[in-house]
mmCIF file of N, CA and C in Angstrom:
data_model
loop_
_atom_site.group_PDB
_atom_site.id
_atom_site.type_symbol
_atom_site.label_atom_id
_atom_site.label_comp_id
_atom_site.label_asym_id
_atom_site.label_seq_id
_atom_site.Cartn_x
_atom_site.Cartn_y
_atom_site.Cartn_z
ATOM 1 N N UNK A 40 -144.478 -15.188 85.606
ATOM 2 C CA UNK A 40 -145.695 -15.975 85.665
ATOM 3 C C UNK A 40 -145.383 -17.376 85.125
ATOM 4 N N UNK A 41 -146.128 -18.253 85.845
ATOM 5 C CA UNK A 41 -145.627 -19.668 85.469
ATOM 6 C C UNK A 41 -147.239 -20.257 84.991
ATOM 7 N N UNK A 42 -146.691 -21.119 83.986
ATOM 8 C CA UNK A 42 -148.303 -22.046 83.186
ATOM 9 C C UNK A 42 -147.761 -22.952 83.348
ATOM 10 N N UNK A 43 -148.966 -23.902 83.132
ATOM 11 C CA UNK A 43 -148.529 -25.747 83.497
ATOM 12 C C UNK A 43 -149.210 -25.830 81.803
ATOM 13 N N UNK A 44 -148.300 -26.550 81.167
ATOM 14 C CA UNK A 44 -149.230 -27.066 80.060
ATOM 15 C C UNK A 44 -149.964 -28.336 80.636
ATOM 16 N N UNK A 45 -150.964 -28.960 79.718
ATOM 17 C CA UNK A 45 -152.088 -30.188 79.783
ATOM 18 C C UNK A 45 -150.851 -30.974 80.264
ATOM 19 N N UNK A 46 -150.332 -31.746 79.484
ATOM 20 C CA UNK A 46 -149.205 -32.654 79.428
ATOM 21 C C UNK A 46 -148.300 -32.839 80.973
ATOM 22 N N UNK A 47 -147.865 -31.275 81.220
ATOM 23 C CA UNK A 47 -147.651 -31.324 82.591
ATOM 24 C C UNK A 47 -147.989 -31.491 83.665
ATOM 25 N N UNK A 48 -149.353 -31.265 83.386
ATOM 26 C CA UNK A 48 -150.248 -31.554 84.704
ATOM 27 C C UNK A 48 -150.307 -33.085 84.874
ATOM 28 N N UNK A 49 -150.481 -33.478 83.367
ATOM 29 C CA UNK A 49 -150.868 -34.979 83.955
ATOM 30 C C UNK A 49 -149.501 -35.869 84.358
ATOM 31 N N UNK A 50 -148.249 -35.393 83.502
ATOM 32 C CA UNK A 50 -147.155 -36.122 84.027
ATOM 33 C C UNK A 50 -146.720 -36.102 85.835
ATOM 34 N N UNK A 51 -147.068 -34.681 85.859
ATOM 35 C CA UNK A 51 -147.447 -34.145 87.566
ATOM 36 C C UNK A 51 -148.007 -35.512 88.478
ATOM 37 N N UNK A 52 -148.942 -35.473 87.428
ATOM 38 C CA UNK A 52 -150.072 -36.623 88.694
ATOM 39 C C UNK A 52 -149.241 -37.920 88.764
ATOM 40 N N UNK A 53 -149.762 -38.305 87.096
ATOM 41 C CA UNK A 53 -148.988 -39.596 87.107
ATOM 42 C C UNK A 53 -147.393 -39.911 87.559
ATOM 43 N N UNK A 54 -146.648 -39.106 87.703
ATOM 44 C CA UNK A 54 -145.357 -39.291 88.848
ATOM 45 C C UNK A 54 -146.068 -39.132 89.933
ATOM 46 N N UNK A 55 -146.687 -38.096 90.513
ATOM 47 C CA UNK A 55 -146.568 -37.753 92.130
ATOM 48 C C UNK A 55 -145.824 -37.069 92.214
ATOM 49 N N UNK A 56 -145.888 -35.949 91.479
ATOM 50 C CA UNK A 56 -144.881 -34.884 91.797
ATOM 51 C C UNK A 56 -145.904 -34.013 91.841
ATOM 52 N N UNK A 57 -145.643 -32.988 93.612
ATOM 53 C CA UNK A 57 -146.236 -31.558 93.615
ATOM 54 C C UNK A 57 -145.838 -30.567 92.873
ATOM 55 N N UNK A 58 -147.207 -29.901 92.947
ATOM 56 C CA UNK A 58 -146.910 -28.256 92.067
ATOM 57 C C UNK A 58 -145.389 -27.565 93.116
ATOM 58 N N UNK A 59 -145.463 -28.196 94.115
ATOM 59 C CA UNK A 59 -144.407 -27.551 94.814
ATOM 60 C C UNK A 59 -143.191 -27.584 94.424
ATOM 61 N N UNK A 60 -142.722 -29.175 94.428
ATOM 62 C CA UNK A 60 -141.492 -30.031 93.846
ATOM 63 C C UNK A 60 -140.884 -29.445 92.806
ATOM 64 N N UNK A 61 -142.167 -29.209 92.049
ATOM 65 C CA UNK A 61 -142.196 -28.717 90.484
ATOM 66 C C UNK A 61 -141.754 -27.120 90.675
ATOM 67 N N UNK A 62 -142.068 -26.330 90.917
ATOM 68 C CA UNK A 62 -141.760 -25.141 91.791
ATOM 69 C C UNK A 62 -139.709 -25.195 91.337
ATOM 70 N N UNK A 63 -139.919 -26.185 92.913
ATOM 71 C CA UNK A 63 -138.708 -26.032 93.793
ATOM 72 C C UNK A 63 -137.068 -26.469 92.901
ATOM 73 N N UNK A 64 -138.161 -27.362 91.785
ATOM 74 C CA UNK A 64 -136.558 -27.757 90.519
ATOM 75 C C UNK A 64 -136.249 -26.742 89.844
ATOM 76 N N UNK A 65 -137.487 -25.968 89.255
ATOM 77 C CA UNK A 65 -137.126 -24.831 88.431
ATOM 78 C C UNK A 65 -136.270 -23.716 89.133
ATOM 79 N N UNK A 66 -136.883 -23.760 90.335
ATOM 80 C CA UNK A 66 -136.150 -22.278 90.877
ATOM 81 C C UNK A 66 -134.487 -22.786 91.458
ATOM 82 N N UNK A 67 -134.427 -23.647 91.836
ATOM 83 C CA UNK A 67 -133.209 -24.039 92.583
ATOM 84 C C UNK A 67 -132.353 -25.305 92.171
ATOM 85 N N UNK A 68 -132.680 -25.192 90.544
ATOM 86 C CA UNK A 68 -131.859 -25.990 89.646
ATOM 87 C C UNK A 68 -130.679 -26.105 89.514
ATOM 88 N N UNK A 69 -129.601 -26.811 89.883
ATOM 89 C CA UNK A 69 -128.543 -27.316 90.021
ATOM 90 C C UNK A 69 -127.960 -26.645 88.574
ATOM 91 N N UNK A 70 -128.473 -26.837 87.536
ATOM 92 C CA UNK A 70 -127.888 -26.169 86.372
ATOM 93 C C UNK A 70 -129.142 -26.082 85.043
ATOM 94 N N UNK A 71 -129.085 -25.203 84.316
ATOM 95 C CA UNK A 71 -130.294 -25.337 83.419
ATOM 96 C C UNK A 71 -129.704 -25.510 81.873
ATOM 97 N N UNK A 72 -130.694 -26.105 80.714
ATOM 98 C CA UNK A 72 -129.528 -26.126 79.814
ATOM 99 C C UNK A 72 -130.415 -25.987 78.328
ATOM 100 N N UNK A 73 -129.948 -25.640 77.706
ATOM 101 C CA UNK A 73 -130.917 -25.793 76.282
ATOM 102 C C UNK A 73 -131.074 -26.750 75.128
ATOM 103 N N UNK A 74 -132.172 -27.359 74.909
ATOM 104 C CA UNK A 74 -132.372 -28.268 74.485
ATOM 105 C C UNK A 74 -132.143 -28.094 72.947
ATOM 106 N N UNK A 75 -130.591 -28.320 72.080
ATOM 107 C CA UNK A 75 -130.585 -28.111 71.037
ATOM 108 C C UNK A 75 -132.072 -28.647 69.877
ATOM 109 N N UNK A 76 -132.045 -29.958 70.299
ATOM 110 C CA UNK A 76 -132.857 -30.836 69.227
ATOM 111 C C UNK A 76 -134.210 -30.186 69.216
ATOM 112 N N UNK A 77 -135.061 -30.164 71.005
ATOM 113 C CA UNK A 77 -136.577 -29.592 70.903
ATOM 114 C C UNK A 77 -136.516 -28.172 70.875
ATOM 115 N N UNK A 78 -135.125 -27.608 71.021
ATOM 116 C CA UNK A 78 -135.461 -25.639 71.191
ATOM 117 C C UNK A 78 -136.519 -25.870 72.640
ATOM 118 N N UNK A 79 -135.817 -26.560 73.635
ATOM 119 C CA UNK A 79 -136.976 -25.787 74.774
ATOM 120 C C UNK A 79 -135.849 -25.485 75.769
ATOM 121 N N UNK A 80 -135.679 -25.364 76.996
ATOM 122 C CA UNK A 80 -135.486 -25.499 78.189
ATOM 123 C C UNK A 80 -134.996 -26.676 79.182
ATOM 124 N N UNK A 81 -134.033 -26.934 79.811
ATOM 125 C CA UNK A 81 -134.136 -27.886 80.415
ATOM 126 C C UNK A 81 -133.654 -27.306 82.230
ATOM 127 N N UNK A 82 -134.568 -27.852 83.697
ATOM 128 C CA UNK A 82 -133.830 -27.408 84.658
ATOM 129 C C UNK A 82 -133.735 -28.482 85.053
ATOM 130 N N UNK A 83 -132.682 -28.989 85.642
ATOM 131 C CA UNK A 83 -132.387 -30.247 86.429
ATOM 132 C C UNK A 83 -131.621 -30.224 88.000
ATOM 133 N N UNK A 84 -131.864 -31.199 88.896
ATOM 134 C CA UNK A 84 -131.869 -31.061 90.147
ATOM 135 C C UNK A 84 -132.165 -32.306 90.622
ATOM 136 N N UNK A 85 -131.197 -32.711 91.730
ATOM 137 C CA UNK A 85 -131.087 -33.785 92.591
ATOM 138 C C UNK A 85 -131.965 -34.118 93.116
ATOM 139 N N UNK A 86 -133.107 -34.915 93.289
ATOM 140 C CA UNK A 86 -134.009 -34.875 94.247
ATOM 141 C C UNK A 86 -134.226 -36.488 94.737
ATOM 142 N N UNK A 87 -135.082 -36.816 95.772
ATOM 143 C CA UNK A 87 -135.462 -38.000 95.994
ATOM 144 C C UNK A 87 -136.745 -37.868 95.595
ATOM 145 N N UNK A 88 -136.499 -39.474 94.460
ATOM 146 C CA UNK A 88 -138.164 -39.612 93.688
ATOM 147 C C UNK A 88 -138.254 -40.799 93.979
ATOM 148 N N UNK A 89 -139.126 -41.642 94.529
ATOM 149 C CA UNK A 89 -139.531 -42.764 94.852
ATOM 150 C C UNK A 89 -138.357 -44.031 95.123
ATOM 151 N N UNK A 90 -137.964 -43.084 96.725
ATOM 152 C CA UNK A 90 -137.115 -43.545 97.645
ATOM 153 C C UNK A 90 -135.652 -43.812 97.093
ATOM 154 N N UNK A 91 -135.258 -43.158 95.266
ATOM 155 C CA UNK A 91 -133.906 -43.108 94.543
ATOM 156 C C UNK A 91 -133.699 -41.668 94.522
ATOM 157 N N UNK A 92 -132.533 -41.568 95.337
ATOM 158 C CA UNK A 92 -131.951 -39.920 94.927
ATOM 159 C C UNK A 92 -131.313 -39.911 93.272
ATOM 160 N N UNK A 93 -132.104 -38.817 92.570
ATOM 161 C CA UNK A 93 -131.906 -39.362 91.139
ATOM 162 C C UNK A 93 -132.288 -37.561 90.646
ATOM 163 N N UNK A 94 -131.292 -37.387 89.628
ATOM 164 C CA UNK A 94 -131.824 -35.767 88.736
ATOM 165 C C UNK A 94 -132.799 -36.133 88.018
ATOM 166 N N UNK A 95 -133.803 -34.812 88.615
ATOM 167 C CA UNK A 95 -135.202 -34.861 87.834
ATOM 168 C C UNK A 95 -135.151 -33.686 86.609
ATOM 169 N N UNK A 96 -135.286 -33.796 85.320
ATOM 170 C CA UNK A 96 -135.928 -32.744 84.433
ATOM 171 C C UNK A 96 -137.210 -32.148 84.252
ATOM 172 N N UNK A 97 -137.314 -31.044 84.654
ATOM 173 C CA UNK A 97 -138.302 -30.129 84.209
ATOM 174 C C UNK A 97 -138.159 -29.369 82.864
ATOM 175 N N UNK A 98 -138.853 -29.989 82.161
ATOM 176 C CA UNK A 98 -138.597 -29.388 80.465
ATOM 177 C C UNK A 98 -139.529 -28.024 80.525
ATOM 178 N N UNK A 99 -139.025 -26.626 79.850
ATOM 179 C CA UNK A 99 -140.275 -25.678 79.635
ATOM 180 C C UNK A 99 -140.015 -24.730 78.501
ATOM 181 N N UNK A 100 -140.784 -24.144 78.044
ATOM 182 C CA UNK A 100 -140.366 -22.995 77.082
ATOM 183 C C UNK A 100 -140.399 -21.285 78.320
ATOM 184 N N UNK A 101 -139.791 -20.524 78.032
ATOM 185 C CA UNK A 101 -139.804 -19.077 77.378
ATOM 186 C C UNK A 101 -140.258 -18.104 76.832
ATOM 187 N N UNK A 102 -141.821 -17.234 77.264
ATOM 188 C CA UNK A 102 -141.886 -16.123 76.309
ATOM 189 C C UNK A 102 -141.795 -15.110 77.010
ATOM 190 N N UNK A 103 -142.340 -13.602 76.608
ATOM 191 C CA UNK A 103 -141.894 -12.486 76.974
ATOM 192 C C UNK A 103 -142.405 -12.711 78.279
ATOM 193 N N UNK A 104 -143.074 -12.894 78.948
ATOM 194 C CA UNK A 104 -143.844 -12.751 79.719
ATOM 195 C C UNK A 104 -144.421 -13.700 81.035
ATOM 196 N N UNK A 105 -144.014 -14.909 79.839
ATOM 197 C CA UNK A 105 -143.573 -16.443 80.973
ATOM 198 C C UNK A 105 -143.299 -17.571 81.068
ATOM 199 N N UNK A 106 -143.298 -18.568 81.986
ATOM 200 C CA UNK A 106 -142.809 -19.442 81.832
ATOM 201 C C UNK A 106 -143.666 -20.881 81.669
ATOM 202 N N UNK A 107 -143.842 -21.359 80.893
ATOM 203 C CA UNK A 107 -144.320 -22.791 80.379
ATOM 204 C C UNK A 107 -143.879 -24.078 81.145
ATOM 205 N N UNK A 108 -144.193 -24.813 82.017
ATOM 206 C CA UNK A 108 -143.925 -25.851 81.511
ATOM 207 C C UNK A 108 -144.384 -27.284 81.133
ATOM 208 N N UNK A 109 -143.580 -27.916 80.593
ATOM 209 C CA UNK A 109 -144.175 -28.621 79.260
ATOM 210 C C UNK A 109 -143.919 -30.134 79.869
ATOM 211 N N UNK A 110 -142.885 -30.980 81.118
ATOM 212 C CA UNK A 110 -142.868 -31.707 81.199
ATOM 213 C C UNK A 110 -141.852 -31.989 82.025
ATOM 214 N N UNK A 111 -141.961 -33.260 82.940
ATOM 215 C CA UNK A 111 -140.853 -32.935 83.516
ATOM 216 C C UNK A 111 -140.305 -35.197 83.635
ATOM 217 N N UNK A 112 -139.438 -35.495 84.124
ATOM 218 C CA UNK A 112 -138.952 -36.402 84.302
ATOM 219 C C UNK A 112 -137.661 -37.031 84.839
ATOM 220 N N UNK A 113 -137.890 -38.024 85.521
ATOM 221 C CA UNK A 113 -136.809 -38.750 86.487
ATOM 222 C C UNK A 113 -135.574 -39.168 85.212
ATOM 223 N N UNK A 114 -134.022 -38.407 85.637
ATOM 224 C CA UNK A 114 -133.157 -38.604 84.177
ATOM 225 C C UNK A 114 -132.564 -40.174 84.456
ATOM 226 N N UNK A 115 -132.677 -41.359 83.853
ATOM 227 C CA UNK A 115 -131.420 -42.134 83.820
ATOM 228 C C UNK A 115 -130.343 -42.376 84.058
ATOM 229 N N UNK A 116 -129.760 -43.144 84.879
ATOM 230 C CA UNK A 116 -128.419 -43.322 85.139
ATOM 231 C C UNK A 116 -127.485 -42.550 83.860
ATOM 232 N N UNK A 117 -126.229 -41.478 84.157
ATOM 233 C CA UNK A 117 -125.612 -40.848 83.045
ATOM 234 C C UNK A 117 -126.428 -40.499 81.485
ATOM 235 N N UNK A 118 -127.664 -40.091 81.747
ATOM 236 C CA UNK A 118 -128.430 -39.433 80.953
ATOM 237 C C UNK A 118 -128.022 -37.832 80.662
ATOM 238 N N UNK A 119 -127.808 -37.551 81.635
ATOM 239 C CA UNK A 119 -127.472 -35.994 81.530
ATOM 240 C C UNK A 119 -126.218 -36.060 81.005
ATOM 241 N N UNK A 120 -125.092 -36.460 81.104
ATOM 242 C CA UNK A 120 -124.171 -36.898 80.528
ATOM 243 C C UNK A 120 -124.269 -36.755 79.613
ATOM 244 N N UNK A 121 -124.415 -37.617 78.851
ATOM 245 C CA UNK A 121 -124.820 -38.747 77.648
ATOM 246 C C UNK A 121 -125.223 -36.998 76.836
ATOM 247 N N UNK A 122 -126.595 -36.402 77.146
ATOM 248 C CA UNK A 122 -126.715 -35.564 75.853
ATOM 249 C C UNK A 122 -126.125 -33.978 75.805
ATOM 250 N N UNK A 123 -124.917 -34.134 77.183
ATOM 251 C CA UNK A 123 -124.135 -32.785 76.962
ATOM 252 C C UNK A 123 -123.101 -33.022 76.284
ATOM 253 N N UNK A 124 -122.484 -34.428 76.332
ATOM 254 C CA UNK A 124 -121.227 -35.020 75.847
ATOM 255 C C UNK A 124 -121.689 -35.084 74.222
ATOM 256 N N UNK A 125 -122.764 -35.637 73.982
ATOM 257 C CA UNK A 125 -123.729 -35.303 72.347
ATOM 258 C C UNK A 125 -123.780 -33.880 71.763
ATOM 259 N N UNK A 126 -123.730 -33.275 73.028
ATOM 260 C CA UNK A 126 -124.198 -31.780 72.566
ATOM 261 C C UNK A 126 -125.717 -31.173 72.394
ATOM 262 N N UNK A 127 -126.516 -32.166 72.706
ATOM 263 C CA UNK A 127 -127.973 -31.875 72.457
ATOM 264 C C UNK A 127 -128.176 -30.989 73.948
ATOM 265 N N UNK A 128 -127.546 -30.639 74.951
ATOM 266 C CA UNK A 128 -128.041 -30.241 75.749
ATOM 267 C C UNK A 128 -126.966 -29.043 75.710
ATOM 268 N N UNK A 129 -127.008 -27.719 76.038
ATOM 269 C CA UNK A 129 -125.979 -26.745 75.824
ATOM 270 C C UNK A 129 -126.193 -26.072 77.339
ATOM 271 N N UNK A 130 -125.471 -25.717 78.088
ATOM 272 C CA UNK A 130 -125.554 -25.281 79.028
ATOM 273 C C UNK A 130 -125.690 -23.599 79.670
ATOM 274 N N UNK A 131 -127.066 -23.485 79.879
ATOM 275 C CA UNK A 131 -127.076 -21.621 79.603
ATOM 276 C C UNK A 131 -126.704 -21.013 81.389
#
């Protein structure tokens, strides 16, 4: 079972990203990874977001029962990089 937190919904809108999109990163995420610093989730995936093919993050938590998520966002040039090479991102 999947929840949208508040936060997500509105980052949803305010990008223009569908519940679908949103969907389609989590399930067919290029790689997913764990967020040492927040303890959440991270799935990331290639996509085209406003006409830049660019990895998008979908941040979420984990409980028995389902899946959260909490936020999602277009990553920065060598962002993903940047916090596996840090170590803040661990790769599950």
């Amino acid at each position: 079972k999947i929840r949208y937190s508040k936060h997500f919904r509105e980052r949803m809108r305010l990008r223009g990203v569908s519940e679908r999109l949103a969907r389609e990163i989590f399930y067919e995420a290029e790689v997913h990874f764990e967020d040492i610093q927040t303890q959440t989730l991270v799935a990331v995936k290639k996509i085209v977001f406003k006409g830049k093919e660019r990895d998008m993050a979908l941040i979420y938590r984990r409980t028995n029962d389902e899946v959260i998520f909490i936020t999602l966002h277009p990553l920065k040039e060598n962002q993903r990089e940047n916090r596996v090479r840090s170590g803040r991102w661990r790769r599950i």
